[in-house]
Coordinates of N, CA and C in Angstrom, one line a residue:
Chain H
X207 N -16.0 7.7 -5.0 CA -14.7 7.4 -5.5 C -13.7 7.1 -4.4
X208 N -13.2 5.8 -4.5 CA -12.4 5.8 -3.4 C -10.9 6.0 -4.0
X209 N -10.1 6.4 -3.2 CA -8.6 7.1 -2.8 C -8.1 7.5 -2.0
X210 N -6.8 8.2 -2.1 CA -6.0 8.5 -0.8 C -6.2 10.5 -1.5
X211 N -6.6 11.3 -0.2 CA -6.0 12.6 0.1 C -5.1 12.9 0.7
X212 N -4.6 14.1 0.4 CA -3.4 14.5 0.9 C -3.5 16.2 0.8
X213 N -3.9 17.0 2.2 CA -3.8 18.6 2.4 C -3.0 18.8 3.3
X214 N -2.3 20.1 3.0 CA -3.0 20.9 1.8 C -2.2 20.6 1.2
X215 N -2.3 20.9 -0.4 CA -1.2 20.6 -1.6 C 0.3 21.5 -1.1
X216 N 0.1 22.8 -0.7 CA 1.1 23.1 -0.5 C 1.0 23.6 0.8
X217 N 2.0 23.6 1.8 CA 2.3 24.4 2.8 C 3.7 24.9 3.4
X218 N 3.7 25.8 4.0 CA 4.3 27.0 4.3 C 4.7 27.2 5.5
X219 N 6.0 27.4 6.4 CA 6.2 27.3 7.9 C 7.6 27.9 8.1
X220 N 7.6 28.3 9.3 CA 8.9 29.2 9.3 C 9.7 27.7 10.1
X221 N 11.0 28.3 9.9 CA 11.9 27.4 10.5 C 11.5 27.6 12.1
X222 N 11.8 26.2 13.0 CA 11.3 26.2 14.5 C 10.1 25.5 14.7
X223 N 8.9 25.7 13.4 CA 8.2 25.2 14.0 C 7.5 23.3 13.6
X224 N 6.6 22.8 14.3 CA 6.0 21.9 13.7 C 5.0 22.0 12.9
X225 N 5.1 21.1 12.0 CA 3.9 21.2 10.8 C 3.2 19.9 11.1
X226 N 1.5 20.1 10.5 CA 1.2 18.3 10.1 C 1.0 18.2 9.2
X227 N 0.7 17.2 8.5 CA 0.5 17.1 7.1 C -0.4 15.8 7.0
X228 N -1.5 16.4 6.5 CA -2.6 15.0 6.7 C -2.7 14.1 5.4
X229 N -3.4 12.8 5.6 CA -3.6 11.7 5.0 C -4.7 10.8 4.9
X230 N -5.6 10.5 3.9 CA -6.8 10.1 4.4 C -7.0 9.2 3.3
X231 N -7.7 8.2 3.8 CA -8.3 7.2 2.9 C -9.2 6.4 3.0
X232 N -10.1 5.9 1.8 CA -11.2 5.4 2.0 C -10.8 4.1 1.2
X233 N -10.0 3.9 1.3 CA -10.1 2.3 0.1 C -10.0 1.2 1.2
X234 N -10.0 1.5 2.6 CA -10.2 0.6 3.6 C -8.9 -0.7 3.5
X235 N -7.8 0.1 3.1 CA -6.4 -0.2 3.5 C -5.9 -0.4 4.6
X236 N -5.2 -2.0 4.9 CA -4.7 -1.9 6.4 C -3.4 -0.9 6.4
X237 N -2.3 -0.8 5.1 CA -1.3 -0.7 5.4 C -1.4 0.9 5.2
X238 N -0.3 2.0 6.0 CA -0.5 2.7 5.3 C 1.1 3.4 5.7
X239 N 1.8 4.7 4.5 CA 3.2 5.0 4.5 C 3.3 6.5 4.1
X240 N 4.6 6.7 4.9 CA 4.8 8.1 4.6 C 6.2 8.3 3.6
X241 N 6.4 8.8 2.6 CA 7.6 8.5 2.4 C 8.1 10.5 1.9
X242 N 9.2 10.6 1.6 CA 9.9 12.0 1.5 C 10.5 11.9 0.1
X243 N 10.4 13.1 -1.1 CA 11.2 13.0 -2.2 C 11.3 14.5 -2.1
X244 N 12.8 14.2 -2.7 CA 13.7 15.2 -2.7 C 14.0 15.8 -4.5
X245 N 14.5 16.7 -4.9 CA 15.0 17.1 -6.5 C 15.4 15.9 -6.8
X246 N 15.4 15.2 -8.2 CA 16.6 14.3 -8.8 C 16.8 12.9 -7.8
X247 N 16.2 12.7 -6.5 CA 15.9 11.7 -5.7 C 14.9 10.6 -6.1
X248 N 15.1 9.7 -5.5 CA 13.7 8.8 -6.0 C 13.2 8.8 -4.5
X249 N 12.0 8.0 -3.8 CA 11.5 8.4 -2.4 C 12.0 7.5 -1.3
X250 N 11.9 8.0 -0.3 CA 12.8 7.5 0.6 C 11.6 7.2 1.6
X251 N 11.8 6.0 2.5 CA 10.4 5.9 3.7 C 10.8 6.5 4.6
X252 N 9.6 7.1 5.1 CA 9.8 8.0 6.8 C 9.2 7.0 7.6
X253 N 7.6 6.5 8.0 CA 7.4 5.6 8.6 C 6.5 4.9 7.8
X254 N 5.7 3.6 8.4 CA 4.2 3.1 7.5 C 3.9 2.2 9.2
X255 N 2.7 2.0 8.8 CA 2.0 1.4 9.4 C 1.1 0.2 9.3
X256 N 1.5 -0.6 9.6 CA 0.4 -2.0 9.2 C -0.8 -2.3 10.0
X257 N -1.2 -1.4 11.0 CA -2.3 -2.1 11.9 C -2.4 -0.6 12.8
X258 N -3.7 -0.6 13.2 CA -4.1 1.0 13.7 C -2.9 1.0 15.3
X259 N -3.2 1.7 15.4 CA -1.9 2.0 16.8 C -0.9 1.4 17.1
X260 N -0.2 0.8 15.4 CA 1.3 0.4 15.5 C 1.5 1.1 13.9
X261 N 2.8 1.4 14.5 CA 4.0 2.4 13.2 C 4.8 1.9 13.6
X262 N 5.6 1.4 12.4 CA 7.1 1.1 12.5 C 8.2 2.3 11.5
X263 N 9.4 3.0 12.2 CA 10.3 3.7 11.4 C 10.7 2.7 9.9
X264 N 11.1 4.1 9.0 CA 11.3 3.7 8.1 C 12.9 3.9 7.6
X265 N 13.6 4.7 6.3 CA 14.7 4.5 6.6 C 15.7 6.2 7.3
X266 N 14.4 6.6 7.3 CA 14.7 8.5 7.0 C 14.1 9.0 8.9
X267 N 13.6 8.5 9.6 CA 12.4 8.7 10.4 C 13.1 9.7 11.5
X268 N 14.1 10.2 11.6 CA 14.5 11.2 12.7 C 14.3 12.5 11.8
X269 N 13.0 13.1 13.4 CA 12.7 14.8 13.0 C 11.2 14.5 12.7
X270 N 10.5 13.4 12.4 CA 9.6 13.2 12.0 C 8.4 12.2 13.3
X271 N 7.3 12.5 12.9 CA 6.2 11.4 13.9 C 4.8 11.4 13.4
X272 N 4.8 10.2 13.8 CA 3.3 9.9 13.1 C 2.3 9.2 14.4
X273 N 0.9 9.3 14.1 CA -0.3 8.1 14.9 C -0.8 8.0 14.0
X274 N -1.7 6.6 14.6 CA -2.6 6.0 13.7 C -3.7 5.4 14.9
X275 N -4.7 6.3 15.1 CA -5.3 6.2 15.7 C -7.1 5.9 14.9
X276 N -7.3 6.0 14.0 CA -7.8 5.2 12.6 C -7.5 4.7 11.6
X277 N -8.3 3.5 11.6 CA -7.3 2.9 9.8 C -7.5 3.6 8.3
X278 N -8.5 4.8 8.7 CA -8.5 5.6 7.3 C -7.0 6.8 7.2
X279 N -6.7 7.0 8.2 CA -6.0 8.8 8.7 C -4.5 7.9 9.2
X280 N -3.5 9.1 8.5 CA -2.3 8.9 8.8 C -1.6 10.3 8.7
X281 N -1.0 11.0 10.0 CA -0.8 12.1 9.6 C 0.2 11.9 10.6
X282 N 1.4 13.0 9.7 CA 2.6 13.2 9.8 C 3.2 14.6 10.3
X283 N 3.6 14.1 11.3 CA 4.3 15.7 12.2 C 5.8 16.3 11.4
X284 N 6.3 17.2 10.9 CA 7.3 17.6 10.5 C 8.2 18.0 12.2
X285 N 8.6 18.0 12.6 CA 9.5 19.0 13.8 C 10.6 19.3 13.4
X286 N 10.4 20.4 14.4 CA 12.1 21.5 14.3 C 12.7 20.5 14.1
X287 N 13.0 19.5 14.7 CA 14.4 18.6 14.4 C 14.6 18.0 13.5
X288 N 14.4 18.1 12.1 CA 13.6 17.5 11.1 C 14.8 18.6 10.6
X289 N 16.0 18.8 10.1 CA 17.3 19.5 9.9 C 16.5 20.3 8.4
X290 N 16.6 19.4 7.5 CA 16.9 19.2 6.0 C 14.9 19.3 5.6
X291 N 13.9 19.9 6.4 CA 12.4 19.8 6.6 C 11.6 19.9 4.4
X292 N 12.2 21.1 4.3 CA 12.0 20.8 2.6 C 11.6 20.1 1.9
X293 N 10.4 19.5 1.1 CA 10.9 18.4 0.3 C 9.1 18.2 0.2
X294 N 8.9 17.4 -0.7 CA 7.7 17.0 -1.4 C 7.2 15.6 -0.8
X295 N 6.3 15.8 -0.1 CA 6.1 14.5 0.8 C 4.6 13.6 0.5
X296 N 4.7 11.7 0.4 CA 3.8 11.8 -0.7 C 3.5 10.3 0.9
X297 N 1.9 10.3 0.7 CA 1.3 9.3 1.5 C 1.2 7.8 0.6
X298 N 1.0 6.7 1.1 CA 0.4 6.2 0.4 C -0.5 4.5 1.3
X299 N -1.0 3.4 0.5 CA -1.4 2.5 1.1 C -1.5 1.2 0.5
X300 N -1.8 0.4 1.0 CA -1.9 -0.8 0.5 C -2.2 -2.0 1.1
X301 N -3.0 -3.0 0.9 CA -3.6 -3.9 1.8 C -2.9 -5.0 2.5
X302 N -2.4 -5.1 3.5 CA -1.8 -6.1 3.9 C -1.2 -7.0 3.6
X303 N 0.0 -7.5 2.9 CA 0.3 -8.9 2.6 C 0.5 -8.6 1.1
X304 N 0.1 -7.5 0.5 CA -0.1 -7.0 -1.1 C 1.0 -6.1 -1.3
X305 N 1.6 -6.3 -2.7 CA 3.0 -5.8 -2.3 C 2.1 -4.3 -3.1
X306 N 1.5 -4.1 -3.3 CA 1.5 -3.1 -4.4 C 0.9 -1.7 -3.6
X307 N 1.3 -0.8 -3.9 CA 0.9 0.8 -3.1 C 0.1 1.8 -3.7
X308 N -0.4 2.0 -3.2 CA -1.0 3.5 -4.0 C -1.4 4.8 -3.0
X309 N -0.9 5.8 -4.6 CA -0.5 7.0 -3.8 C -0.9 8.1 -3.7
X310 N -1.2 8.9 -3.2 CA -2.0 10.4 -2.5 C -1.6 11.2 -3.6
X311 N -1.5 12.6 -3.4 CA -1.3 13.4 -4.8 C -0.2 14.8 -4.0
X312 N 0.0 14.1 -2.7 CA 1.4 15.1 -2.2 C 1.2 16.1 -1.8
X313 N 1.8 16.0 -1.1 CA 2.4 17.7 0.0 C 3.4 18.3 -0.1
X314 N 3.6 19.3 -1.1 CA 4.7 20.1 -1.1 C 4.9 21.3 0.1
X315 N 6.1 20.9 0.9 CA 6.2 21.5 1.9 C 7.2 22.3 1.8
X316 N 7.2 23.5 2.3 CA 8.5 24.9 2.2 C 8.7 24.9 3.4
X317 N 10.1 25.5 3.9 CA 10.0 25.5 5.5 C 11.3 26.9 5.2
X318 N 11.1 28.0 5.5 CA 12.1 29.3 5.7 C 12.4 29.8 6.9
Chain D
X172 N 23.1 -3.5 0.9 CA 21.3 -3.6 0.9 C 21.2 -3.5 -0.8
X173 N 19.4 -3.8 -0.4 CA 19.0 -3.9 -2.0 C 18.7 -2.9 -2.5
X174 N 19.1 -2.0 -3.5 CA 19.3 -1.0 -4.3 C 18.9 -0.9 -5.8
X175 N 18.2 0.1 -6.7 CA 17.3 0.5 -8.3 C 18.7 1.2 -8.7
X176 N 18.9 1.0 -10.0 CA 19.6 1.7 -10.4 C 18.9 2.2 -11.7
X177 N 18.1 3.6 -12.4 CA 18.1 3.7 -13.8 C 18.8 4.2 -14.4
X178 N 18.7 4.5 -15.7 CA 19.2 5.4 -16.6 C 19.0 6.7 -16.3
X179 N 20.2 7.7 -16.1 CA 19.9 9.1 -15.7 C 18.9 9.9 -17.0
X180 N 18.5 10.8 -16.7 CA 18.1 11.2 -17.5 C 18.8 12.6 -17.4
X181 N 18.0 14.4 -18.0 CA 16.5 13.8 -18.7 C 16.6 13.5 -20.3
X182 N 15.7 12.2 -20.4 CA 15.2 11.9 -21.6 C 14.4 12.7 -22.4
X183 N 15.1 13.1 -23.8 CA 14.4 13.8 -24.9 C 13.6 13.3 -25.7
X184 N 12.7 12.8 -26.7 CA 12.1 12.5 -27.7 C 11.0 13.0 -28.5
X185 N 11.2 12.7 -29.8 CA 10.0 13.6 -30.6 C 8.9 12.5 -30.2
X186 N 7.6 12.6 -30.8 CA 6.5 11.9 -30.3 C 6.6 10.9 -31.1
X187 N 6.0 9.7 -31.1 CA 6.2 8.6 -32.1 C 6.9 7.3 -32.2
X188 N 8.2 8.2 -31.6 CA 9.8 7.8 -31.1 C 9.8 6.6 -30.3
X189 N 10.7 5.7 -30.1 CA 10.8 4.4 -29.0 C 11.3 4.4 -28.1
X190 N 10.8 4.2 -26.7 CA 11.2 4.4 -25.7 C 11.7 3.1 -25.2
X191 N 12.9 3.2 -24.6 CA 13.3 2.4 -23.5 C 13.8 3.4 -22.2
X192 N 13.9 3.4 -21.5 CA 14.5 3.7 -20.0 C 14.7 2.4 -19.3
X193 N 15.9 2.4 -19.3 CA 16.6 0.6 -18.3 C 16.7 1.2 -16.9
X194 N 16.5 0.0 -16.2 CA 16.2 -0.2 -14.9 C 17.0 -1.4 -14.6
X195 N 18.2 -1.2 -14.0 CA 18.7 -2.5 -12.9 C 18.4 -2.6 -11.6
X196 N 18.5 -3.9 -11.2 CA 18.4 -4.0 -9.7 C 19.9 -5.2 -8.8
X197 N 19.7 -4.7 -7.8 CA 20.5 -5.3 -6.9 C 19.8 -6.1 -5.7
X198 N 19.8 -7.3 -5.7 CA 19.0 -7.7 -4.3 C 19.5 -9.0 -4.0
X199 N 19.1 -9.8 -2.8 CA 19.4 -11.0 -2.6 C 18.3 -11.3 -3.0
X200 N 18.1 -12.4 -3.8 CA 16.7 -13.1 -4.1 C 16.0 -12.4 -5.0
X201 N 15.1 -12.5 -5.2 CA 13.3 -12.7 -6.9 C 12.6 -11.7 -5.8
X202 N 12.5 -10.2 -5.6 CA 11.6 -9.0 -5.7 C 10.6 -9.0 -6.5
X203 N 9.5 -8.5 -6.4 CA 8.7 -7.8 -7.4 C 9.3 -6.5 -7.7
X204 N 9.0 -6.2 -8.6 CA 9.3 -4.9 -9.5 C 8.3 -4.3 -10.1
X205 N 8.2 -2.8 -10.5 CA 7.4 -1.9 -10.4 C 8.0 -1.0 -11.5
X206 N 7.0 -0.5 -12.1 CA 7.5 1.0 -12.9 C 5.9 1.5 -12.3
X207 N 6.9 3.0 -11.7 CA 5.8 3.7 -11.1 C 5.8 5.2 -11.8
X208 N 4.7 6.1 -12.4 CA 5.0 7.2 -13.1 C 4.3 8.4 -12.4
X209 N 4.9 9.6 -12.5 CA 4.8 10.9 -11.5 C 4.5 12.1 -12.6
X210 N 3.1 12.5 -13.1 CA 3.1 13.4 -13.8 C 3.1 14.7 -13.2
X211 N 3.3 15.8 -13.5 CA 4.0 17.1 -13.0 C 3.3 17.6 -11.8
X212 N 3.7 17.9 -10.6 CA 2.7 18.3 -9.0 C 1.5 17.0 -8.9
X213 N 1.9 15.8 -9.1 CA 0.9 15.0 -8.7 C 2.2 14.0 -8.2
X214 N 1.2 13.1 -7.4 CA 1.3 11.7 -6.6 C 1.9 10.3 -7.8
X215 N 2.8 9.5 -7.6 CA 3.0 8.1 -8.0 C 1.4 7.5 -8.7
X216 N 1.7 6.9 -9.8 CA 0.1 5.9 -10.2 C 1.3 4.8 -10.7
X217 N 0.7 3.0 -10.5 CA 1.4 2.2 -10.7 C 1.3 2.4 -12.1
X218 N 2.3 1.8 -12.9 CA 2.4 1.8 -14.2 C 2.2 0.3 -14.8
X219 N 3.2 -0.2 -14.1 CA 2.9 -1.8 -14.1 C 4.3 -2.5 -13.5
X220 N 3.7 -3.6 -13.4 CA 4.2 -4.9 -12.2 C 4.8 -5.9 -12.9
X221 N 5.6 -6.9 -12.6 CA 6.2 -8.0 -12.6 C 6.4 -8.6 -11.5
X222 N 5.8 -9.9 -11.2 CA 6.7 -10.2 -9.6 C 7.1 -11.9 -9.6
X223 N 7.3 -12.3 -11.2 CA 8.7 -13.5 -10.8 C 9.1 -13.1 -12.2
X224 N 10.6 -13.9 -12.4 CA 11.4 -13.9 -13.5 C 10.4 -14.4 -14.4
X225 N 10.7 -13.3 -15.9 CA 10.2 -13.4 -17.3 C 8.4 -13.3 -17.5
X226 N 8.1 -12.6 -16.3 CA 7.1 -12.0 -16.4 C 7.5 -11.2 -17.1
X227 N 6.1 -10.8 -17.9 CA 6.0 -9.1 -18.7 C 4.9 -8.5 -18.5
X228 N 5.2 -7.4 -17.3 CA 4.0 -6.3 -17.1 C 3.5 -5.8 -18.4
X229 N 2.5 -5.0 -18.5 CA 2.2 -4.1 -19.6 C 1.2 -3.3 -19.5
X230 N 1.0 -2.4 -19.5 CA -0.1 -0.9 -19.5 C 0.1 -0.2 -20.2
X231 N -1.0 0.6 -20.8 CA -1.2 1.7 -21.7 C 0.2 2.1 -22.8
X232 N 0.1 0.4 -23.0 CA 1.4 0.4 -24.3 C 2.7 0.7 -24.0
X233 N 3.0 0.6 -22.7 CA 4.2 0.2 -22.1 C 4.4 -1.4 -21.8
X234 N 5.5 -1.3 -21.8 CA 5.9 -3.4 -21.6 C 7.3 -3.2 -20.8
X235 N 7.4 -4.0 -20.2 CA 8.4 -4.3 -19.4 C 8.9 -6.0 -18.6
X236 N 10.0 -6.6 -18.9 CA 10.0 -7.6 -18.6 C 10.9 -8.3 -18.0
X237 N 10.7 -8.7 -16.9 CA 11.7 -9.9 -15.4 C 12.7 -10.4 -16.0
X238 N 13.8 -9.7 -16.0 CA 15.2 -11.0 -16.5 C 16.1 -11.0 -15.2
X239 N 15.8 -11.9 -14.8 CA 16.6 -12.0 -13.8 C 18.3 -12.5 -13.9
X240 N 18.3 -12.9 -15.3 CA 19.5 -13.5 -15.4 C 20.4 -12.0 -15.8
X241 N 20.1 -10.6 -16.2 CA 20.4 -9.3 -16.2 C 19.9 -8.7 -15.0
X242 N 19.3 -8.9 -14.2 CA 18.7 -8.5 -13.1 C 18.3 -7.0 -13.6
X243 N 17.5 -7.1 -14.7 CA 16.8 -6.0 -15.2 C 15.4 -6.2 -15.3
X244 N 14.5 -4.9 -15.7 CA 13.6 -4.5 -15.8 C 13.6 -3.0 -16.3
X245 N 14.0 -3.2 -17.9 CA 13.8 -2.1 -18.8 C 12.2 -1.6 -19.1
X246 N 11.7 -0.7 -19.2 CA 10.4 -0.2 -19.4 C 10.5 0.1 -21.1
X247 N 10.2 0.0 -22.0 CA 9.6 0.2 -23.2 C 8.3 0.3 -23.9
X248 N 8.3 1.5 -24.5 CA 6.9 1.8 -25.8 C 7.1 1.9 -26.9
X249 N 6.2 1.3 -27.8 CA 6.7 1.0 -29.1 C 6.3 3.2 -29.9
X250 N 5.9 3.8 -29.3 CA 5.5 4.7 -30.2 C 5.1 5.8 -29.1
X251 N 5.9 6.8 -28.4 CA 5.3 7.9 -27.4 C 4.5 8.8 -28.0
X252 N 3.9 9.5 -26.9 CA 3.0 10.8 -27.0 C 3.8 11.8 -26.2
X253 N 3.3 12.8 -26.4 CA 3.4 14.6 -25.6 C 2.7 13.9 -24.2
X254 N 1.9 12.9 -23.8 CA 0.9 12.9 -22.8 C 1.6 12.0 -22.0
X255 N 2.8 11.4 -22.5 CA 3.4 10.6 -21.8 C 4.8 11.2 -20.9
X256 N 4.8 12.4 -21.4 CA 6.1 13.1 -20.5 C 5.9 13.2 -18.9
X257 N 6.9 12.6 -18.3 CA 6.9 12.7 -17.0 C 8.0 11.9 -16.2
X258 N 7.6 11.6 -15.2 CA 9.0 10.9 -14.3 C 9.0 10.0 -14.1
X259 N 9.6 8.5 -14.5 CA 9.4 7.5 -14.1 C 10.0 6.6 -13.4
X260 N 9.5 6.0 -12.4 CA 10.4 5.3 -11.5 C 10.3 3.9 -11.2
X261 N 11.7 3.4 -11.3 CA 11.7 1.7 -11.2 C 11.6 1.4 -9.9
X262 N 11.1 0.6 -9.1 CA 11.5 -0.2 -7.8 C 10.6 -1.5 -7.8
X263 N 11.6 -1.9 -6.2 CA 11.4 -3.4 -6.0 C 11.0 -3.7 -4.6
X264 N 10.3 -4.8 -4.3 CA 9.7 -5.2 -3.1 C 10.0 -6.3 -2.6
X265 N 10.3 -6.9 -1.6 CA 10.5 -8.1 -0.9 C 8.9 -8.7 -0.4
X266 N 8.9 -7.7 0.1 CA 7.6 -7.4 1.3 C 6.7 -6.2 0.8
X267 N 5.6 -6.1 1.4 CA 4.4 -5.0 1.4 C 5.2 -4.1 1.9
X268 N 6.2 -4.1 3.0 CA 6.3 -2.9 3.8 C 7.2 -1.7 3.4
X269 N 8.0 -2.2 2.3 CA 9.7 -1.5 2.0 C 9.6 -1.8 0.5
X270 N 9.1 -0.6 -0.2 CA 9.7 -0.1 -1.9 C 10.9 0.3 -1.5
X271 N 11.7 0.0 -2.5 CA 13.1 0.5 -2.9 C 12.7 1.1 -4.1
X272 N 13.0 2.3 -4.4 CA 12.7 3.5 -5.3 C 14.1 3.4 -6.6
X273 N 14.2 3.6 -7.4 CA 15.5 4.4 -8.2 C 15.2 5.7 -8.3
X274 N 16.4 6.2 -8.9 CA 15.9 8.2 -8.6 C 15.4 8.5 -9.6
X275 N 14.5 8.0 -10.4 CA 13.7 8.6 -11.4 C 14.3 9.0 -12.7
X276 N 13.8 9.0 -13.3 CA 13.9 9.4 -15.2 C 12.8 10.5 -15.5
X277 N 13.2 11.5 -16.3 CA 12.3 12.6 -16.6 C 12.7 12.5 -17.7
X278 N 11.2 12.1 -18.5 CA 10.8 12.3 -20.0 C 10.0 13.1 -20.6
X279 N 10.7 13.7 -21.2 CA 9.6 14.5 -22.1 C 9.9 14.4 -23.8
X280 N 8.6 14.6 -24.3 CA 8.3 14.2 -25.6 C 7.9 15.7 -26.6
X281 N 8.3 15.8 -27.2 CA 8.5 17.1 -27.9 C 7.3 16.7 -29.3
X282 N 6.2 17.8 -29.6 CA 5.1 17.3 -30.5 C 6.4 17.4 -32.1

């Protein structure tokens, strides 16, 4: 069955520290994105990536970092500087040149 | 910049009932457009697409169609279920690389 993962569904971190939050896929997608939703928000981009060891920011991307060091895995660093860290964070992918995306099943992240 | 606007919600309905939820858009130029739907602790699944004027997407008895001359893209079903409650969201694409989202619509359908 091919698709996008996303662990762990939920996680848990005190304020200060950095989190990752991983991303995986097997649909052999060039493109792939991180994006952030908030309560009552629609999603906002953090970064994506179109080609293995290039990422470009997205519109949210301070406090946040990513590699792409395979074209299946895209994992996303939360850091302390990441003010506002809270929020439900959702991967996704899509094949180069294709406008259309598809999406992981999210990372709800707590940060106290 | 280019900006989704929907209908706030949340949306009520008995089951049966007709759905619309309107979706405008703001952009320079012909986007593709999207209704994307979010059922409760899960991930975006596309719902369906449009990508020139007076196209009409349509899935699982939803329809939706490109007026560019309203610069809309209302979503409509002729007849909801209880299985259809959830969040739905308009956006538009220039490019592969940049969805523009709207903030979502939460529906739910009462048996």
């Amino acid at each position: 069955d091919g698709g996008i993962t996303q662990s762990p569904k939920y996680l848990f971190r005190k304020e200060g520290q950095n989190v990752t939050l991983s991303c995986e896929q097997n649909l052999n997608h060039d493109a792939m994105y991180w994006y952030r939703q908030d309560p009552g928000q629609g999603l906002r981009l953090i970064y994506y990536s179109q080609i293995v060891n290039d990422f470009q920011k997205g519109d949210i991307a301070e406090g946040y970092s990513v590699s792409r060091e395979k074209k299946e895995s895209f994992p996303l660093t939360v850091t302390s500087a990441q003010k506002n860290p809270t929020a439900f964070y959702l991967c996704a992918s899509s094949i180069n040149r294709e406008v259309e995306q598809y999406f992981g099943p999210g990372t709800r992240l707590t940060v106290t | 910049g280019d900006s989704v606007t929907q209908m706030e919600g949340p949306v009520t309905l008995s089951e049966e009932a007709f759905l619309t939820i309107n979706c405008t858009y703001t952009a320079t130029g012909y986007p593709s457009l999207f209704w994307y739907v979010q059922y409760p602790g899960e991930g975006l699944q596309l719902l369906l697409k449009a990508t020139k004027a007076d196209d009409k997407g349509s899935n699982k008895g939803f329809e939706a169609t490109y007026r560019k001359e309203t610069t809309s893209f209302h979503l409509e079903k002729g007849s909801v279920q209880v299985s259809d409650s959830a969040v739905y969201f308009c956006a538009l694409t220039f490019t592969a690389q940049k969805l523009v989202f709207g903030q979502g619509t939460r529906l739910t359908i009462n048996p």
